[in-house]
Coordinates of N, CA, C and O in Angstrom, one line a residue:
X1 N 0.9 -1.2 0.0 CA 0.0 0.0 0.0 C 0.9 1.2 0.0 O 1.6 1.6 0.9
X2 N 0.8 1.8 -1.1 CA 1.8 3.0 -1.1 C 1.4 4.1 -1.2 O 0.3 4.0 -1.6
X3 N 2.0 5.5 -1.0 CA 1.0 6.8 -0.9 C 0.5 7.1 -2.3 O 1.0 6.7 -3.3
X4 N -0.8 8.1 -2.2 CA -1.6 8.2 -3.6 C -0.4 9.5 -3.6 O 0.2 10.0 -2.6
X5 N -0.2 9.9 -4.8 CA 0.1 11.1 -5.3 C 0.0 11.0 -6.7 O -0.3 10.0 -7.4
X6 N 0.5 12.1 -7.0 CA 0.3 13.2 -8.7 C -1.0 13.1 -9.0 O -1.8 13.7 -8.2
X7 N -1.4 12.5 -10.2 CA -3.0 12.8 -11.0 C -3.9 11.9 -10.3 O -5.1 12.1 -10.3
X8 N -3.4 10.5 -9.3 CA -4.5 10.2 -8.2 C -5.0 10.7 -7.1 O -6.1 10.4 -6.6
X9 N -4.3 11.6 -6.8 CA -4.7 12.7 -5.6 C -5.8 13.5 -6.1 O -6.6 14.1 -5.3
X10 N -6.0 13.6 -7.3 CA -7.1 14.6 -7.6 C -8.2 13.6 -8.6 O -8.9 13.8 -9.6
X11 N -8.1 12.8 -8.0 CA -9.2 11.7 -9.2 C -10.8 12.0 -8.2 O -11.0 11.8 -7.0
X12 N -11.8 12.5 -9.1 CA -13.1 12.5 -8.2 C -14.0 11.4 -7.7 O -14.4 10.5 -8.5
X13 N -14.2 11.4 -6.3 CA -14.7 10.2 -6.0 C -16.3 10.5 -5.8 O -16.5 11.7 -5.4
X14 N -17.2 9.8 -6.0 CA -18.8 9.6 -5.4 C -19.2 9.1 -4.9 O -19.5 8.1 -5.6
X15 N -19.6 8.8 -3.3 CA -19.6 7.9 -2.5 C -21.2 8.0 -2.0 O -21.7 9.0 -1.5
X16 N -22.0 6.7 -2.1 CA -23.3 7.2 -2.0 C -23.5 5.7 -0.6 O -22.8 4.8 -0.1
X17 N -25.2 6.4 -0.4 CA -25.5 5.3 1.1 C -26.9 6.2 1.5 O -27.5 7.3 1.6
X18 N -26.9 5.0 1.5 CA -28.8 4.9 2.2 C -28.1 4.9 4.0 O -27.2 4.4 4.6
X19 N -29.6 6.0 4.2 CA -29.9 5.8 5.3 C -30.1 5.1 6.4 O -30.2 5.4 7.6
X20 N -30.4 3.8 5.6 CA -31.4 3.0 6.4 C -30.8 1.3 6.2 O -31.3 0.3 6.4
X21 N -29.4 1.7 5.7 CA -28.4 0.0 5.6 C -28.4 -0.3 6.2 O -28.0 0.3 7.2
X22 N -28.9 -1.9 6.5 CA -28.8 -2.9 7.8 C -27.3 -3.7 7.7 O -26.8 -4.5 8.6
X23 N -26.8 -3.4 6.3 CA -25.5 -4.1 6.8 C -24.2 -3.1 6.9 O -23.5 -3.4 7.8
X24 N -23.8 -2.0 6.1 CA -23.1 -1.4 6.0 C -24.0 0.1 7.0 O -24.9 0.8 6.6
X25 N -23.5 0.2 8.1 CA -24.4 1.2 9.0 C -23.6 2.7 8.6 O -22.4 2.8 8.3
X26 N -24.8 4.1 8.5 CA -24.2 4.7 7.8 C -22.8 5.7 8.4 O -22.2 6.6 8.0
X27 N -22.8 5.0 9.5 CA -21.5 5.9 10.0 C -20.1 5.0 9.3 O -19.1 5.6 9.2
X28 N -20.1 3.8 8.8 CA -19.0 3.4 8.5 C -19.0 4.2 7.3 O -18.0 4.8 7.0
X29 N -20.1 4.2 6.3 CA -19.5 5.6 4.7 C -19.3 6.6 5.5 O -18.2 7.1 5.2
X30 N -19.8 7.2 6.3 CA -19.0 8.6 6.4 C -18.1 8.3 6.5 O -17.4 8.4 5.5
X31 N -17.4 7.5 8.2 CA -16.1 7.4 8.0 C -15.0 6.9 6.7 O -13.8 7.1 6.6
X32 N -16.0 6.0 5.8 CA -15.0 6.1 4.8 C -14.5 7.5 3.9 O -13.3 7.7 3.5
X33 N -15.3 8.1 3.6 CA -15.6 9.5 3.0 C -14.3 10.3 3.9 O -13.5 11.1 3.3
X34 N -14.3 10.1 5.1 CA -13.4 11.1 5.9 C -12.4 10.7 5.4 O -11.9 11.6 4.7
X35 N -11.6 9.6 5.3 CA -10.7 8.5 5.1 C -10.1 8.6 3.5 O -8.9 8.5 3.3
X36 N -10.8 8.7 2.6 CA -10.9 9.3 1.7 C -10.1 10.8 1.4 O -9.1 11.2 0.9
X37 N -11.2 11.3 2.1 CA -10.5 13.1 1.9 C -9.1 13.3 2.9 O -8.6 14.4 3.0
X38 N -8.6 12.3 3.5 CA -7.4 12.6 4.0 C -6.4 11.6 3.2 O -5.4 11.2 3.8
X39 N -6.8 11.3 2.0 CA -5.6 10.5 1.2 C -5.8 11.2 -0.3 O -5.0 10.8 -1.1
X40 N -6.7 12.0 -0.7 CA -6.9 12.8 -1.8 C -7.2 14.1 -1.2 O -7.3 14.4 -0.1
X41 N -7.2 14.9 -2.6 CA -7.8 16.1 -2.5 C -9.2 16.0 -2.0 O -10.0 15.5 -2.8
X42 N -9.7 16.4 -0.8 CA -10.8 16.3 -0.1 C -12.1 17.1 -0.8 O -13.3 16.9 -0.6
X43 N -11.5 18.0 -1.8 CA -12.7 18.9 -2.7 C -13.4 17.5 -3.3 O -14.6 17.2 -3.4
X44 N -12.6 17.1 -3.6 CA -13.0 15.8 -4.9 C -14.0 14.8 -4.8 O -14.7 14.1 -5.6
X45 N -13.8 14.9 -3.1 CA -14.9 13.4 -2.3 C -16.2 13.9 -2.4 O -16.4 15.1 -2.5
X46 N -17.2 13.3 -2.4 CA -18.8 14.0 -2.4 C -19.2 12.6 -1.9 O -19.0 11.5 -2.3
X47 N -19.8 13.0 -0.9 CA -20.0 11.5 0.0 C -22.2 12.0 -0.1 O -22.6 13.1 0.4
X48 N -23.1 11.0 -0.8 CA -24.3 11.5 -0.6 C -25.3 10.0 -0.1 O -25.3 8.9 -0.5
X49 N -26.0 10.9 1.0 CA -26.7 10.0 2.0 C -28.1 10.2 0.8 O -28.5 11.1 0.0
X50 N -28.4 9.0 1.3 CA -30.5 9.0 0.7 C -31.4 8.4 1.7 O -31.2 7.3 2.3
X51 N -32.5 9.5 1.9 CA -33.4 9.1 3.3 C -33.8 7.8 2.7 O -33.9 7.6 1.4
X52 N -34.1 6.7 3.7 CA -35.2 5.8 3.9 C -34.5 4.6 2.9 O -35.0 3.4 2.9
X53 N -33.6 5.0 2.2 CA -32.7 3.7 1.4 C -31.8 3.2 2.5 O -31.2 3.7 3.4
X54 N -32.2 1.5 1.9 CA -31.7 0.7 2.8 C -29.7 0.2 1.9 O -28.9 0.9 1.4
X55 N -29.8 -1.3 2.1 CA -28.6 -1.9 1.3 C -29.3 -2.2 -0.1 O -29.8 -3.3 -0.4
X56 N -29.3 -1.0 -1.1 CA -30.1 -1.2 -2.5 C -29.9 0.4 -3.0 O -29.3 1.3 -2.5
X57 N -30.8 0.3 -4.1 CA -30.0 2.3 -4.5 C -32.0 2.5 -4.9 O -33.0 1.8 -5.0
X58 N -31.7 3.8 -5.0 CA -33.1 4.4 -5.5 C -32.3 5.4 -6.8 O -31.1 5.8 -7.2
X59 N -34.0 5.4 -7.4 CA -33.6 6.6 -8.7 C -32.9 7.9 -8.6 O -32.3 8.6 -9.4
X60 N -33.2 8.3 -7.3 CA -32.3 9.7 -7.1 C -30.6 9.3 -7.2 O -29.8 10.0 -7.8
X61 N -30.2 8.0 -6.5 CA -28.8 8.0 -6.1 C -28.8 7.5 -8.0 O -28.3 8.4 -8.6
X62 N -29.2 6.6 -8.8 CA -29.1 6.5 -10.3 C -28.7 7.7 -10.9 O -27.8 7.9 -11.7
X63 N -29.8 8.8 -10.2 CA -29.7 10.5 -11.4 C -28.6 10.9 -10.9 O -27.9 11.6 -11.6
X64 N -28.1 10.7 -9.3 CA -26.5 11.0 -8.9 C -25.3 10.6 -9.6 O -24.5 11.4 -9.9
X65 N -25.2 9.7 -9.8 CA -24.1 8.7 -10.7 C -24.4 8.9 -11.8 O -23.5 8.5 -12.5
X66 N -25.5 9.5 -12.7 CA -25.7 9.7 -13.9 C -24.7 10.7 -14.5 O -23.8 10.5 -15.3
X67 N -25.2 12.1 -13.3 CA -24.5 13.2 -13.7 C -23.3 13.2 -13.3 O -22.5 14.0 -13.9
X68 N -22.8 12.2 -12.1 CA -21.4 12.4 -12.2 C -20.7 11.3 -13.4 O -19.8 11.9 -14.1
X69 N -20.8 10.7 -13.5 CA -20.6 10.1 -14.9 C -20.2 10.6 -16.4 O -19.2 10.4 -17.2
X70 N -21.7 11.6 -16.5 CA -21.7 13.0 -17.1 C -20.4 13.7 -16.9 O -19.3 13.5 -17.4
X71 N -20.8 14.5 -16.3 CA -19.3 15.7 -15.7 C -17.9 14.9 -15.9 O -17.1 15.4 -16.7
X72 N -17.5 13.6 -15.2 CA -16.0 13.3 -15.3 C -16.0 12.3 -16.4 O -14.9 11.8 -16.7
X73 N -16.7 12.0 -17.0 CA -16.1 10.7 -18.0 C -16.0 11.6 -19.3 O -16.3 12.8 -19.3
X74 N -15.5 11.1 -20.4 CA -15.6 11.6 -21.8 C -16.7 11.0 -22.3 O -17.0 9.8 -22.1
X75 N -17.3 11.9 -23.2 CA -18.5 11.0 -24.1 C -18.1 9.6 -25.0 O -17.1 9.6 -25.7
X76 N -18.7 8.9 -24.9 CA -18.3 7.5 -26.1 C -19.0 7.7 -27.6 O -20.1 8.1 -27.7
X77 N -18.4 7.6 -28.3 CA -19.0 7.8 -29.5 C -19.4 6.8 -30.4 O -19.8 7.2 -31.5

């Protein structure tokens, strides 16, 4: 395990989590998210909770990953 640096230090992460996980409880994503922003550029982390989602995703966290997808990937042609 070796330190991140140069163009990995700034790679954008999306870290998403239901409120309501019975197996991953939501304080362990925060703390990953924290954990995260102290081995990258912490602007880059976007850690997003969704009420009432359990261990499964809803269409809002879909339209989340859409647009980040959008914004950092290149279009495919």
């Amino acid at each position: 395990q070796g330190p991140i640096s140069g163009v990995n230090r700034e790679i954008p992460v999306l870290q998403c989590h239901g409120d309501c996980d019975p197996l991953v409880p939501l304080m362990f994503g925060s703390l990953t998210a924290e954990k995260l922003k102290s081995m990258i550029n912490p602007a880059n982390v976007t850690f997003r909770t969704y009420s009432g989602m359990m261990h499964s995703s809803c269409i809002e966290e879909m339209m989340d990953i859409k647009q980040f997808i959008d914004k950092h990937l290149p279009p495919m042609d």
